[in-house]
């Protein structure tokens, strides 16, 4: 798993750094290819236009927990695009 998943985990950790740098809460300090964040619903609605991710539980009144998952197919460019989108919000 460590060898096969190394690429996905590296990019997931990068996503965690991007969200943390943008001031968003990391819900679980996950060492895996899955990262969990608490985001304002307005940010979620804007991100959903260009980015695929999942709700992790029910949508809250003002904020919700979401999950981002990377894989062997996730590209560095995809993560950089996410970073640029977050900077524009």
mmCIF file of C-alpha atoms in Angstrom:
data_model
loop_
_atom_site.group_PDB
_atom_site.id
_atom_site.type_symbol
_atom_site.label_atom_id
_atom_site.label_comp_id
_atom_site.label_asym_id
_atom_site.label_seq_id
_atom_site.Cartn_x
_atom_site.Cartn_y
_atom_site.Cartn_z
ATOM 1 C CA UNK A 1 0.000 0.000 0.000
ATOM 2 C CA UNK A 2 2.719 2.484 0.915
ATOM 3 C CA UNK A 3 4.417 2.097 -2.452
ATOM 4 C CA UNK A 4 1.246 2.096 -4.533
ATOM 5 C CA UNK A 5 -0.409 4.902 -2.567
ATOM 6 C CA UNK A 6 2.619 7.174 -2.175
ATOM 7 C CA UNK A 7 1.594 9.527 -4.984
ATOM 8 C CA UNK A 8 -2.019 9.848 -3.773
ATOM 9 C CA UNK A 9 -0.976 10.440 -0.162
ATOM 10 C CA UNK A 10 1.578 13.082 -1.178
ATOM 11 C CA UNK A 11 -1.073 15.030 -3.068
ATOM 12 C CA UNK A 12 -3.630 14.611 -0.277
ATOM 13 C CA UNK A 13 -1.163 16.076 2.218
ATOM 14 C CA UNK A 14 -0.596 18.953 -0.202
ATOM 15 C CA UNK A 15 -4.368 19.550 -0.324
ATOM 16 C CA UNK A 16 -4.427 19.614 3.471
ATOM 17 C CA UNK A 17 -1.658 22.246 3.466
ATOM 18 C CA UNK A 18 -3.551 24.332 0.918
ATOM 19 C CA UNK A 19 -6.762 24.340 2.960
ATOM 20 C CA UNK A 20 -4.906 25.004 6.196
ATOM 21 C CA UNK A 21 -3.012 27.916 4.607
ATOM 22 C CA UNK A 22 -6.335 29.311 3.401
ATOM 23 C CA UNK A 23 -7.542 29.319 7.022
ATOM 24 C CA UNK A 24 -9.955 26.375 6.921
ATOM 25 C CA UNK A 25 -10.301 23.786 9.702
ATOM 26 C CA UNK A 26 -8.797 20.352 9.227
ATOM 27 C CA UNK A 27 -11.248 17.971 10.925
ATOM 28 C CA UNK A 28 -9.092 14.834 10.944
ATOM 29 C CA UNK A 29 -5.304 14.866 10.745
ATOM 30 C CA UNK A 30 -5.360 11.997 8.237
ATOM 31 C CA UNK A 31 -2.086 10.466 6.982
ATOM 32 C CA UNK A 32 -3.981 8.886 4.063
ATOM 33 C CA UNK A 33 -5.294 9.904 0.650
ATOM 34 C CA UNK A 34 -8.494 11.150 2.330
ATOM 35 C CA UNK A 35 -8.626 14.636 3.860
ATOM 36 C CA UNK A 36 -11.505 16.140 5.835
ATOM 37 C CA UNK A 37 -12.319 19.841 6.237
ATOM 38 C CA UNK A 38 -14.978 21.988 7.869
ATOM 39 C CA UNK A 39 -15.984 24.613 5.314
ATOM 40 C CA UNK A 40 -18.615 27.334 5.163
ATOM 41 C CA UNK A 41 -21.513 26.211 2.980
ATOM 42 C CA UNK A 42 -21.009 29.190 0.677
ATOM 43 C CA UNK A 43 -17.441 28.002 -0.011
ATOM 44 C CA UNK A 44 -18.683 24.457 -0.621
ATOM 45 C CA UNK A 45 -21.267 25.725 -3.103
ATOM 46 C CA UNK A 46 -18.633 27.680 -5.028
ATOM 47 C CA UNK A 47 -16.093 24.838 -5.007
ATOM 48 C CA UNK A 48 -18.689 22.347 -6.280
ATOM 49 C CA UNK A 49 -18.825 24.232 -9.581
ATOM 50 C CA UNK A 50 -15.288 23.096 -10.449
ATOM 51 C CA UNK A 51 -14.163 20.454 -7.943
ATOM 52 C CA UNK A 52 -15.427 17.001 -7.003
ATOM 53 C CA UNK A 53 -15.604 16.052 -3.310
ATOM 54 C CA UNK A 54 -18.078 14.505 -0.859
ATOM 55 C CA UNK A 55 -20.061 15.643 2.136
ATOM 56 C CA UNK A 56 -18.957 13.764 5.231
ATOM 57 C CA UNK A 57 -22.237 13.715 7.080
ATOM 58 C CA UNK A 58 -25.267 15.943 6.704
ATOM 59 C CA UNK A 59 -25.035 19.513 5.489
ATOM 60 C CA UNK A 60 -24.995 21.889 8.440
ATOM 61 C CA UNK A 61 -26.824 25.189 8.700
ATOM 62 C CA UNK A 62 -23.718 27.339 8.123
ATOM 63 C CA UNK A 63 -20.844 24.926 7.597
ATOM 64 C CA UNK A 64 -20.328 21.297 6.727
ATOM 65 C CA UNK A 65 -17.611 18.673 6.781
ATOM 66 C CA UNK A 66 -16.349 17.529 3.407
ATOM 67 C CA UNK A 67 -13.943 14.849 2.240
ATOM 68 C CA UNK A 68 -11.391 15.146 -0.530
ATOM 69 C CA UNK A 69 -9.897 11.926 -1.898
ATOM 70 C CA UNK A 70 -6.882 11.542 -4.159
ATOM 71 C CA UNK A 71 -5.788 8.514 -6.187
ATOM 72 C CA UNK A 72 -3.079 7.337 -8.519
ATOM 73 C CA UNK A 73 -4.864 9.332 -11.229
ATOM 74 C CA UNK A 74 -4.777 12.664 -9.393
ATOM 75 C CA UNK A 75 -2.335 15.013 -11.064
ATOM 76 C CA UNK A 76 -0.171 17.732 -9.536
ATOM 77 C CA UNK A 77 -1.928 20.125 -11.903
ATOM 78 C CA UNK A 78 -5.296 19.178 -10.388
ATOM 79 C CA UNK A 79 -4.083 20.124 -6.921
ATOM 80 C CA UNK A 80 -2.641 23.406 -8.175
ATOM 81 C CA UNK A 81 -5.946 24.205 -9.872
ATOM 82 C CA UNK A 82 -7.709 23.619 -6.545
ATOM 83 C CA UNK A 83 -5.231 25.963 -4.889
ATOM 84 C CA UNK A 84 -5.942 28.682 -7.439
ATOM 85 C CA UNK A 85 -9.706 28.269 -7.055
ATOM 86 C CA UNK A 86 -9.441 28.611 -3.274
ATOM 87 C CA UNK A 87 -7.384 31.785 -3.635
ATOM 88 C CA UNK A 88 -10.167 33.321 -5.723
ATOM 89 C CA UNK A 89 -12.879 32.644 -3.127
#
